[in-house]
Short mmCIF file of C-alpha atoms and ligand atoms in Angstrom, two decimals:
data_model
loop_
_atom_site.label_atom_id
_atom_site.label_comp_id
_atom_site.label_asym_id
_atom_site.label_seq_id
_atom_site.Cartn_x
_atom_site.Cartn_y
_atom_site.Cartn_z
CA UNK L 1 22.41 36.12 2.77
CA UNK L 2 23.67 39.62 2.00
CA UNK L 3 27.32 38.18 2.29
CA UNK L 4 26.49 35.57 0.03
CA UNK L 5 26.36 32.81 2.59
CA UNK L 6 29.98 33.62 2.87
CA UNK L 7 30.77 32.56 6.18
CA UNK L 8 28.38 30.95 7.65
CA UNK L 9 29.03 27.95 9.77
CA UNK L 10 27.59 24.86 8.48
CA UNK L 11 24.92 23.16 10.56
CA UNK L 12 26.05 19.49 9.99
CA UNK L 13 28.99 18.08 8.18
CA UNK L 14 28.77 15.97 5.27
CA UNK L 15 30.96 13.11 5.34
CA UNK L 16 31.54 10.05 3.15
CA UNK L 17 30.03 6.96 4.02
CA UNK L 18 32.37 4.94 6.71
CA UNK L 19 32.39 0.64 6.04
CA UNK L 20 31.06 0.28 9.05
CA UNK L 21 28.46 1.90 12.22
CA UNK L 22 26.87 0.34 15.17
CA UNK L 23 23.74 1.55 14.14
CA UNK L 24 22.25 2.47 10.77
CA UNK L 25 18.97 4.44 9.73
CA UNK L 26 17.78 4.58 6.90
CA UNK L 27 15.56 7.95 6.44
CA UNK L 28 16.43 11.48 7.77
CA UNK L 29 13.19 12.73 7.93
CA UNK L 30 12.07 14.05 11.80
CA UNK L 31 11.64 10.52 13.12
CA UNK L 32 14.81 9.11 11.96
CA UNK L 33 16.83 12.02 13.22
CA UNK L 34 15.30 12.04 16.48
CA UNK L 35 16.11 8.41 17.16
CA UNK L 36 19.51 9.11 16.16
CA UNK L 37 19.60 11.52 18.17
CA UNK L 38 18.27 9.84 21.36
CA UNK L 39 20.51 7.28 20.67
CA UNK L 40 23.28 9.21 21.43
CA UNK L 41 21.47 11.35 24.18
CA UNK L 42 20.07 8.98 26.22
CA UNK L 43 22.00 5.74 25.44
CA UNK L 44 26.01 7.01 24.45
CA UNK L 45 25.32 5.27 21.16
CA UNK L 46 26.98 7.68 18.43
CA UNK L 47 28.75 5.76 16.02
CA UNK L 48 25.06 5.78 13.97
CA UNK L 49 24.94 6.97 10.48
CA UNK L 50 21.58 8.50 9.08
CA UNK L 51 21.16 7.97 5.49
CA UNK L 52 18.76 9.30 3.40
CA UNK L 53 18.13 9.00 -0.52
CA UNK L 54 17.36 12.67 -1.22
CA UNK L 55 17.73 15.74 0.97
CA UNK L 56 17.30 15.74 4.96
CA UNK L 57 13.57 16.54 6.06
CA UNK L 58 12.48 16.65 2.27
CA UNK L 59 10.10 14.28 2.75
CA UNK L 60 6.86 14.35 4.69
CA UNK L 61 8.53 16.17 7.31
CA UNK L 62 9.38 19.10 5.17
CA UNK L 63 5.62 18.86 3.59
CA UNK L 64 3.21 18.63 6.49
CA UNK L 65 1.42 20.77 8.18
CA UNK L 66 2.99 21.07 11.54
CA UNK L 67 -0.14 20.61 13.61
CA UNK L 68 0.96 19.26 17.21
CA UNK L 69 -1.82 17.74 19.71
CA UNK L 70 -2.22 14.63 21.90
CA UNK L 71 -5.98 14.77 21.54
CA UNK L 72 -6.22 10.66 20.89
CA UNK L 73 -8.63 7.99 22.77
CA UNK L 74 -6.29 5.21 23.72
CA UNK L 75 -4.30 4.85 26.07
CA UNK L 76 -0.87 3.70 24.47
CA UNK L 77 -1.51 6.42 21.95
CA UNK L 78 -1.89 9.17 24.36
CA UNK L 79 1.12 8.13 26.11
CA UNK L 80 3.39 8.33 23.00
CA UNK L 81 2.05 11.78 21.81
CA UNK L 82 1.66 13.44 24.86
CA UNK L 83 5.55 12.65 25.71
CA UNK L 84 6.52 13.84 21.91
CA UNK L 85 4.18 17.31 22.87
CA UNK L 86 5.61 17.34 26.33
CA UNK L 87 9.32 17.36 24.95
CA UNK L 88 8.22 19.98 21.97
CA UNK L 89 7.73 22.20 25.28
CA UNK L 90 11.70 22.54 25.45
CA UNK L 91 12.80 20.99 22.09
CA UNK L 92 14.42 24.67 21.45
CA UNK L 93 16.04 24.40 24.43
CA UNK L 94 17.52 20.82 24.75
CA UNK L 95 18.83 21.20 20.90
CA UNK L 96 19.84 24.77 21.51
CA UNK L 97 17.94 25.26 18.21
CA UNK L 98 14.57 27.43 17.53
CA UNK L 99 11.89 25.04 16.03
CA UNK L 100 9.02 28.09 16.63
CA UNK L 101 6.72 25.67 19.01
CA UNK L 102 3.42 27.58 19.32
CA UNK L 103 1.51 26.19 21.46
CA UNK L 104 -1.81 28.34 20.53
CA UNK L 105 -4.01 25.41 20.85
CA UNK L 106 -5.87 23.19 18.57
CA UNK L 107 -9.60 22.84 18.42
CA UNK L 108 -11.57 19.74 16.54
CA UNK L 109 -14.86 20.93 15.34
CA UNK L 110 -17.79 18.71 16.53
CA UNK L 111 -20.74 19.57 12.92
CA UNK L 112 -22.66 16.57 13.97
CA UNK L 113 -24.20 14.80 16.74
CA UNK L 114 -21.71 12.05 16.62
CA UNK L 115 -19.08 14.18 16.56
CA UNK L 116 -20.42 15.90 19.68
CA UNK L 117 -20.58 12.66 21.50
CA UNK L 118 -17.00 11.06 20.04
CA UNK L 119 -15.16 14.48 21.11
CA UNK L 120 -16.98 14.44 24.49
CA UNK L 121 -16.09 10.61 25.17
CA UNK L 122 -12.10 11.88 24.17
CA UNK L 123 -12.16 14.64 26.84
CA UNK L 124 -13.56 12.24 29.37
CA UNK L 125 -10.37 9.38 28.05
CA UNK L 126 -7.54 12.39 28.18
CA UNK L 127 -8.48 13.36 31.51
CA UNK L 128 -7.88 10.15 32.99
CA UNK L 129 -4.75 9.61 30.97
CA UNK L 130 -3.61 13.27 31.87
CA UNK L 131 -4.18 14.93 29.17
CA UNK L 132 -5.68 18.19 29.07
CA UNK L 133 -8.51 18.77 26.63
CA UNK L 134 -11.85 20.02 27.12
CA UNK L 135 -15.21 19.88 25.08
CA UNK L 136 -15.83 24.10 24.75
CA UNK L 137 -19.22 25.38 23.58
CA UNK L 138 -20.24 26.84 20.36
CA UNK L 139 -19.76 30.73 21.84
CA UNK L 140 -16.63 29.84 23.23
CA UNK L 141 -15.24 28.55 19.69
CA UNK L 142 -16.54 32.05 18.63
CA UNK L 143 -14.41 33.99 21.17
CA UNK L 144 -11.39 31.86 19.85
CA UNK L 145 -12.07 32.06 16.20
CA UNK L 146 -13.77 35.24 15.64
CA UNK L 147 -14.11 34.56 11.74
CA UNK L 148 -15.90 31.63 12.55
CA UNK L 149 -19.16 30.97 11.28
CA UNK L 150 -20.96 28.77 13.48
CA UNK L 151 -24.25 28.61 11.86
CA UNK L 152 -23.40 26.27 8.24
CA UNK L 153 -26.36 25.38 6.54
CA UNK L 154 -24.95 21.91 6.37
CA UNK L 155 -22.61 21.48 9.39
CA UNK L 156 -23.17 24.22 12.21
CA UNK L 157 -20.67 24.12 14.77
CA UNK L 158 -21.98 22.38 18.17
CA UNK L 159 -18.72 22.56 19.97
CA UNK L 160 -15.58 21.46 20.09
CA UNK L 161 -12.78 19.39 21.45
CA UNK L 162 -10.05 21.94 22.77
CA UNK L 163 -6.49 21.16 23.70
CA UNK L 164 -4.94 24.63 24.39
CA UNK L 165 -1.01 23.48 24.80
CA UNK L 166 -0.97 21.96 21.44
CA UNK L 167 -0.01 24.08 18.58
CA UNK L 168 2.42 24.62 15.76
CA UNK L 169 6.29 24.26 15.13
CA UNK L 170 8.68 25.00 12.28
CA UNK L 171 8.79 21.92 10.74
CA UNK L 172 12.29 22.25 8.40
CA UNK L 173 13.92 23.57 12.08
CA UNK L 174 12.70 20.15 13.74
CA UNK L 175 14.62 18.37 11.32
CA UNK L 176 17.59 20.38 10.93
CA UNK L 177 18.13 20.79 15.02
CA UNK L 178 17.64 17.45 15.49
CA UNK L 179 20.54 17.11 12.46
CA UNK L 180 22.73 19.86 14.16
CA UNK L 181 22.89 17.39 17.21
CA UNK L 182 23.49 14.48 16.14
CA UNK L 183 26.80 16.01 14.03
CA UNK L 184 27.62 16.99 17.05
CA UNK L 185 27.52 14.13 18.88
CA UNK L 186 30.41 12.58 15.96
CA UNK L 187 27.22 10.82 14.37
CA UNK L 188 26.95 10.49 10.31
CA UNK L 189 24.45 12.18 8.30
CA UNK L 190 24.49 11.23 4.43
CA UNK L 191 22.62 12.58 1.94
CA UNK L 192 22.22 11.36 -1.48
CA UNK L 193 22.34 8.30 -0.07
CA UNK L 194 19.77 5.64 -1.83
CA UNK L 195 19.86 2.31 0.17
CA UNK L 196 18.76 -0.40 -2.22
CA UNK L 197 19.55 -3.39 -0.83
CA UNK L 198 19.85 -5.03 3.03
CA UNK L 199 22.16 -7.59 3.28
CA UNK L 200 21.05 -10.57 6.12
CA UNK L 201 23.12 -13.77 7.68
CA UNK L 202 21.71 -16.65 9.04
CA UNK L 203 18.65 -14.20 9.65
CA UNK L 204 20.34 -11.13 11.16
CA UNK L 205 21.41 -7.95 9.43
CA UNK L 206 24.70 -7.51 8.26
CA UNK L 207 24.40 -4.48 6.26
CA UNK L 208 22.92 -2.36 4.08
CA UNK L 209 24.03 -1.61 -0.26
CA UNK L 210 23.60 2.08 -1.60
CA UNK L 211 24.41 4.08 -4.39
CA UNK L 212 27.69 5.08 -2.53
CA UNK L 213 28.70 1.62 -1.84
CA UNK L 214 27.86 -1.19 0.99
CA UNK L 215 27.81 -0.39 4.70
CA UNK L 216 27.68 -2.71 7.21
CA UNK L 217 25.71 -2.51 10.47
CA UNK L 218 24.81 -4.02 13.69
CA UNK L 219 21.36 -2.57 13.89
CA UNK L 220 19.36 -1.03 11.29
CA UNK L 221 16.70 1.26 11.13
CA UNK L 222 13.88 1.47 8.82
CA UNK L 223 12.12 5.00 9.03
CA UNK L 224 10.98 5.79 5.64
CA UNK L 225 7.31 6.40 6.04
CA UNK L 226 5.78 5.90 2.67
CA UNK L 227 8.59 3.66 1.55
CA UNK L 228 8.18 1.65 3.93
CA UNK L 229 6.71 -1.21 2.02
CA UNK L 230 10.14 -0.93 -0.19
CA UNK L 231 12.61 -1.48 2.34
CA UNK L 232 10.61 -4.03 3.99
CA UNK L 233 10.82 -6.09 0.41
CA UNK L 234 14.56 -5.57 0.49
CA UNK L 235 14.73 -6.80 3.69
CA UNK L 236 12.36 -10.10 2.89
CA UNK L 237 8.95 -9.00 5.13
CA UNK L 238 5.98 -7.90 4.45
CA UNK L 239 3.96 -4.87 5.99
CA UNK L 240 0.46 -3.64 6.80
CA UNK L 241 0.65 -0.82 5.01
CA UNK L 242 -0.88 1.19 2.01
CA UNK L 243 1.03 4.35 0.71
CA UNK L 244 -1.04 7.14 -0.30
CA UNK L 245 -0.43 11.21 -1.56
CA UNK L 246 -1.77 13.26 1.32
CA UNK L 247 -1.97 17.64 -0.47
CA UNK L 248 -2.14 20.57 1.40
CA UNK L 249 -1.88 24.10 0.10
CA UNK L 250 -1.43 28.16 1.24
CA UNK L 251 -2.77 31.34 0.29
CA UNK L 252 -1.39 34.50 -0.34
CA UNK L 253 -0.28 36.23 2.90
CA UNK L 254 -3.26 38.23 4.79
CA UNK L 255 -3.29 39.83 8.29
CA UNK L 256 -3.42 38.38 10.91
CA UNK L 257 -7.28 36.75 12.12
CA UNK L 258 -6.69 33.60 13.29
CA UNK L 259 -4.41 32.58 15.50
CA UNK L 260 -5.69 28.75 17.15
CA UNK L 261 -5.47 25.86 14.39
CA UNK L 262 -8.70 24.46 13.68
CA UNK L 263 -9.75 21.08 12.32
CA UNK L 264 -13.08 20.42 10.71
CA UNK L 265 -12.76 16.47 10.53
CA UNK L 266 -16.48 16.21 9.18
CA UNK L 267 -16.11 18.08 6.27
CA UNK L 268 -12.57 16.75 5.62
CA UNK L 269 -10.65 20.45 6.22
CA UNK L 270 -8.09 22.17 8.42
CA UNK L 271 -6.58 25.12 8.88
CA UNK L 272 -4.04 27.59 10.63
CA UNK L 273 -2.12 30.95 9.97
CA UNK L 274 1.45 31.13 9.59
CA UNK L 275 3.97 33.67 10.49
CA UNK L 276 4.15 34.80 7.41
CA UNK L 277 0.40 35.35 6.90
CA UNK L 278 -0.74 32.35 4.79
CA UNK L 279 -3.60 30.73 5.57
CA UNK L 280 -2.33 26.72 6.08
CA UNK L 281 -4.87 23.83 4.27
CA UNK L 282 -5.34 20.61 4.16
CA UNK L 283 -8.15 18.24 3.50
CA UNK L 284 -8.41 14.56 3.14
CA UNK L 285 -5.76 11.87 1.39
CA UNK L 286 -6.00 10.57 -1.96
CA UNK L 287 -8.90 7.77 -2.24
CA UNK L 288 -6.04 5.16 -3.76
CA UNK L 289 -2.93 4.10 -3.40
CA UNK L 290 0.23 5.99 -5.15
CA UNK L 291 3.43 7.34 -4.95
CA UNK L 292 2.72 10.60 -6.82
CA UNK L 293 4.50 13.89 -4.33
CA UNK L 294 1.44 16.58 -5.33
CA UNK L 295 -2.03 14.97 -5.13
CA UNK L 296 -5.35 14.49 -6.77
CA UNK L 297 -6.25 18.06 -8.32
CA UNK L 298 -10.11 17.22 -7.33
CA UNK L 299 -8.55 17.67 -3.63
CA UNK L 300 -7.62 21.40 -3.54
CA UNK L 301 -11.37 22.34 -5.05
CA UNK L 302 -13.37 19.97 -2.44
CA UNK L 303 -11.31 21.20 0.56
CA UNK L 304 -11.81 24.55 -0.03
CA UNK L 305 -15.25 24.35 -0.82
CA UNK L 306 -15.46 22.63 2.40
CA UNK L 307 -14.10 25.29 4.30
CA UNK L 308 -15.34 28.12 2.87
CA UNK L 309 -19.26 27.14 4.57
CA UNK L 310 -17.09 27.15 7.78
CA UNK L 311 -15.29 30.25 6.90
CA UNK L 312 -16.43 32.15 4.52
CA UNK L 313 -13.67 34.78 4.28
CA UNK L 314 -11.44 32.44 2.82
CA UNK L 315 -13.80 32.61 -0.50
CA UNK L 316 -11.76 35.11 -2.28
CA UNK L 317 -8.40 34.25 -1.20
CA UNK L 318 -5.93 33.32 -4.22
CA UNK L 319 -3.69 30.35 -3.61
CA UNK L 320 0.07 30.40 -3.53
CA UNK L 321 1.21 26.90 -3.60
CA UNK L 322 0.59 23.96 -3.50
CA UNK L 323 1.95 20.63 -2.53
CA UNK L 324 2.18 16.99 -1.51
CA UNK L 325 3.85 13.58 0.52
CA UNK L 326 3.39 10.21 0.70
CA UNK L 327 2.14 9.14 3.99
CA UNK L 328 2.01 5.64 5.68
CA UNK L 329 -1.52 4.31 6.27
CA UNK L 330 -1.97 1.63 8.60
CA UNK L 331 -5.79 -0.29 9.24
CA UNK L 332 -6.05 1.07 12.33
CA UNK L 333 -4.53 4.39 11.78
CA UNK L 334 -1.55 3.88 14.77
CA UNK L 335 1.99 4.05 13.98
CA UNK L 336 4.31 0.90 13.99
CA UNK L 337 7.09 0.55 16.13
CA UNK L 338 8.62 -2.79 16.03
CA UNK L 339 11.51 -5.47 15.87
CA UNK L 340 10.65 -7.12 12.39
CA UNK L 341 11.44 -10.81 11.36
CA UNK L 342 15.23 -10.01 10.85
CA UNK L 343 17.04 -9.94 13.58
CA UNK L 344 18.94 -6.50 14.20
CA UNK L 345 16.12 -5.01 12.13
CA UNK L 346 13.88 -2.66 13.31
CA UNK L 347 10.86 -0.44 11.83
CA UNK L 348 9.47 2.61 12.34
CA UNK L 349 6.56 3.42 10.12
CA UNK L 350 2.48 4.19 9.68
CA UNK L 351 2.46 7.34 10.98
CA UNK L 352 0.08 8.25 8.11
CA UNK L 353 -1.17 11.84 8.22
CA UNK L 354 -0.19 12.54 11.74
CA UNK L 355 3.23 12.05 12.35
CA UNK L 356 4.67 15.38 13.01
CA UNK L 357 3.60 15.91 16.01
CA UNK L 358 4.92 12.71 17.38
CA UNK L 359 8.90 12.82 16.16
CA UNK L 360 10.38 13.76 19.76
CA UNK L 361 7.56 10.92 21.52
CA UNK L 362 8.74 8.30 18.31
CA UNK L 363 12.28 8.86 18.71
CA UNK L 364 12.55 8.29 22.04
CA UNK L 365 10.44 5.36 22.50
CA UNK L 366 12.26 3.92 19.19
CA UNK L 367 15.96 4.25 20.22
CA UNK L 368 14.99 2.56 23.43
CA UNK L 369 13.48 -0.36 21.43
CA UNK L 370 16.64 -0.16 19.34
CA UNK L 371 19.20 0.13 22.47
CA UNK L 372 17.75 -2.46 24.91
CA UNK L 373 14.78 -4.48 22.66
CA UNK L 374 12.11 -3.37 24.20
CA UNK L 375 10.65 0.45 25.38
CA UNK L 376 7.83 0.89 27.37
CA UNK L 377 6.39 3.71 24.47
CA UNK L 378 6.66 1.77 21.79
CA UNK L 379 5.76 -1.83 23.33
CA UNK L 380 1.77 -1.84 22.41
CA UNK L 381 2.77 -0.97 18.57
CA UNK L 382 4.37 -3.95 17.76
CA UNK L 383 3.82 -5.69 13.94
CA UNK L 384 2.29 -8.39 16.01
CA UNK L 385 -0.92 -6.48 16.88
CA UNK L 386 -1.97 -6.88 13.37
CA UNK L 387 -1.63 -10.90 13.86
CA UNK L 388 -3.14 -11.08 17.25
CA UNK L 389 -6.44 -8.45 15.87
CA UNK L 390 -4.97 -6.07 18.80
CA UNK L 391 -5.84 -2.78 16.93
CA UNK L 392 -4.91 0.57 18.60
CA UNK L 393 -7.97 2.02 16.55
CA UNK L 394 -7.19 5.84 16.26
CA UNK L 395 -9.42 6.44 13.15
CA UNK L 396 -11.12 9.59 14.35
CA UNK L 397 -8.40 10.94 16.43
CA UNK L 398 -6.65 10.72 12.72
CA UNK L 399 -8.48 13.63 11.93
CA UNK L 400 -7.84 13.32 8.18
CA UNK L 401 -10.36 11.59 5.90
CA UNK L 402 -8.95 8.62 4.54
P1 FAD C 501 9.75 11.48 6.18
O1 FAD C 501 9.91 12.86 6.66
O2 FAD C 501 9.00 11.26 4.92
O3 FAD C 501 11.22 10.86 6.09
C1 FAD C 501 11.49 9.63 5.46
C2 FAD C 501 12.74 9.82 4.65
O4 FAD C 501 13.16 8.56 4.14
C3 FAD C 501 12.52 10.73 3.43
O5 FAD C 501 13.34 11.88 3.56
C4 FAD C 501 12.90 9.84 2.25
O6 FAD C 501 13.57 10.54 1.23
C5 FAD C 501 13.81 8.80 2.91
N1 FAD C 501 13.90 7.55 2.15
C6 FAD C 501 12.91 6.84 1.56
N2 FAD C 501 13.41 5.76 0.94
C7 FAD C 501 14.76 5.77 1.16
C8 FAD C 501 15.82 4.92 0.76
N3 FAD C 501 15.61 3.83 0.01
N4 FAD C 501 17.08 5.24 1.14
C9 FAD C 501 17.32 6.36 1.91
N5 FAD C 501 16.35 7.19 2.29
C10 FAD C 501 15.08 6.90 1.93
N6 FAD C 501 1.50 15.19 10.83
C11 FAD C 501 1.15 15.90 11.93
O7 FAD C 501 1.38 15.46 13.05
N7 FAD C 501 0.55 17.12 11.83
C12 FAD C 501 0.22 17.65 10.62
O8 FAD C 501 -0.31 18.77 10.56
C13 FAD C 501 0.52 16.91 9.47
N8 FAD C 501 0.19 17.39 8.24
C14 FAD C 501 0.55 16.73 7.12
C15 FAD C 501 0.27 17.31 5.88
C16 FAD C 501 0.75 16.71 4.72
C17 FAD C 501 0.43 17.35 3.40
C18 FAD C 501 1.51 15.51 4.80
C19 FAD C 501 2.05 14.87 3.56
C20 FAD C 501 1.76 14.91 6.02
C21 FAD C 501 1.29 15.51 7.20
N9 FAD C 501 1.55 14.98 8.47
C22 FAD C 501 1.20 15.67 9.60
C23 FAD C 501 2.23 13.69 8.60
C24 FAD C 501 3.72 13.86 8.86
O9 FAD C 501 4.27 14.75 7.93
C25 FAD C 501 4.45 12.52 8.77
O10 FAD C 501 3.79 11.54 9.53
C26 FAD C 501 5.88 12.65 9.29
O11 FAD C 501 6.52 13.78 8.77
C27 FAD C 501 6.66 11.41 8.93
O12 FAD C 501 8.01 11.63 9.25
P2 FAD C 501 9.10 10.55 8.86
O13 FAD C 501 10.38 11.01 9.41
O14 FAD C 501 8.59 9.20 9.25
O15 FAD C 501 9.07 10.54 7.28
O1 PYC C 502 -2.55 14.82 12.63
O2 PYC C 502 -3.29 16.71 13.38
C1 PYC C 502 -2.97 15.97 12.47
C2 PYC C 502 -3.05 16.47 11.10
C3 PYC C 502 -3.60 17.61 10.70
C4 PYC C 502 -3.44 17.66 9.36
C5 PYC C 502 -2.78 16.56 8.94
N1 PYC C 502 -2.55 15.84 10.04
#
């Protein structure tokens, strides 16, 4: 920075568009770069160019709140995000490109009953399905969280579920590592690139029109989380899915005092430290449907005033910033991953609050799906569950009111 950026190598390259790829996805957030990427890594597929309307990773990936944890109940869930956390482990390493995993371990709060018993019945399902969470005692949430207080006249803590590999990563590095590799596998990565039209013949995809001009394709990729519902219009289906401002917010920097991330699903809060010293928030998702990037103002004062019972040194913290994204609800809260009515079209989509932590898991599983049609990951999140009343119901795992 001192020199001015003067040079510095550039990460990726920045081509024009080509007339026409193999593959095409449209969305270079984390989960459409990491399918691009496996497509290359594990499949020799590279002539794949990643478009994306704005700025890579400027849209939910760039705005969440990097929690990673494979703390869900069912099985096909638990499968896809314990691979993603599994390959977190060496993301660094396989993309020769620090994304800061932390795995300091993630604990759910159990304030009720209920809680107690739905958190109890998870640690019993992620043992058998090999993942390793345990239900910890009040006193042992206290040794972990020392400015904990346990005792809230409305919600004292009774325990909670504990997953002590899951964590935190950089979430701008996940995208822009993932980016690194795929320009260096020869693939395209185009920015400012607004796809606004899919072409289709005889029922298959031929293409796709932009604001730089038509591209044709063999395959294409939808991965635009809360736009999904647009491309799926352009491409003549319909989806099961609402789109929906999800906020969360820092303080000024403090000192360190906590470092697990905590989630207090009952009273609709969560929160971590960063490096820098910020304390990381986030509460619920907007209570209707929109497209607005910053949230309900109401938001910021109930989560806080959530937390603060749970925490009270947070009371007289200032805060910094604040921002939001537009996330991808499904009805049963589980992501799809799916051919779609159009042949050569597939979509990736309804991660809603929680996809972060499942990029590496989604992009694997989905550029197996796009290479061969089908990938054991990805084969119980079809759009035909939603036909067939096959929910993969993941409503409390979700974490996130909504
Ligand atoms: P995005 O990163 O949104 O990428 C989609 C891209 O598609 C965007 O860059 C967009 O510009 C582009 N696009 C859209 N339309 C077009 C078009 N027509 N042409 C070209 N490009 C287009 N998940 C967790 O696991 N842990 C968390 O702690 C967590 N916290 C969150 C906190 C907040 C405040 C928010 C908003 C989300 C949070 N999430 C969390 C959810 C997570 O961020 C998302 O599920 C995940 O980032 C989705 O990634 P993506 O690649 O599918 O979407
Ligand atoms: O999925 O763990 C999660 C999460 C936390 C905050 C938003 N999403």
């Amino acid at each position: 920075a001192l020199r001015n950026h003067m040079g510095w190598e550039r990460a990726w390259a920045s081509p024009e568009p080509k007339k026409k790829y193999d593959v095409i996805i449209v969305g270079a957030g984390g989960h459409g770069l990491a399918t691009a990427y496996y497509l290359g890594k594990n499949f020799g597929i590279t002539n794949v160019a990643v478009l994306e309307k704005g700025w890579l990773g400027g849209g939910n990936t760039g705005r969440n709140t990097t929690i990673i944890r494979s703390n869900y109940l069912q099985d096909a869930s638990a499968a896809i995000y314990e691979k993603s956390r599994s390959l977190y482990e060496t993301l660094s390493q396989d993309l020769n490109y620090n994304i800061m995993y932390s795995p300091r371990g993630v604990m759910m709060l159990a304030q009720t009953q209920h809680e107690v018993r739905g958190y109890e019945r998870t640690a019993h399902a992620n043992a058998l399905q090999g993942v390793t969470t345990e239900f910890i005692s009040p006193a042992r949430v206290k040794e972990l969280v020392p400015i904990i207080n346990l005792e809230g006249p409305r919600y004292p803590v009774l325990g909670a579920l504990w997953q002590a590999r899951a964590g935190t990563a950089r979430h701008d590095a996940v995208a822009w590592g993932y980016a690194r590799a795929c320009s260096a596998m020869g693939m395209d990565i185009i920015q400012k690139c607004e796809v606004t039209g899919i072409s289709r013949d005889g029922g298959r995809v031929t293409g796709v029109s932009t604001n730089r001009g038509d591209i044709a394709c063999d395959k294409l990729g939808i991965v635009v989380a809360g736009h999904s519902g647009h491309l799926a219009d352009m491409a003549g289906f319909r989806l099961p899915i609402e789109s929906v401002a999800l906020q969360a917010l820092v303080s000024e920097p403090i000192k360190p005092c906590m470092d697990v991330v905590v989630m207090a699903n009952t009273v609709h809060g969560y929160m971590s430290q960063s490096d820098k010293g910020e304390m990381v928030i986030g509460g619920g998702a907007d209570g209707y449907n929109n497209f607005t990037q910053r949230g309900s103002f109401h938001h910021i004062e109930e989560t806080v005033r959530a937390l603060v019972e749970t925490f009270p040194m947070i009371s007289r913290l200032k805060m910094l910033r604040q921002w939001g994204g537009i996330v991808d609800m499904t009805g049963d809260r589980s992501p799809i991953l799916s051919k779609t009515p159009v042949e050569g079209v597939f979509i990736n989509c309804g991660w809603g609050t929680g996809g972060f932590k499942a990029i590496p898991g989604s992009g694997w599983g989905f550029a197996e799906l796009m290479a061969k049609g089908h990938s054991p990951l990805t084969s119980e999140f079809g759009l035909e569950r939603f036909r067939e009343g096959r929910f993969i119901d993941e409503s409390v795992a979700a974490g996130v009111a909504h």
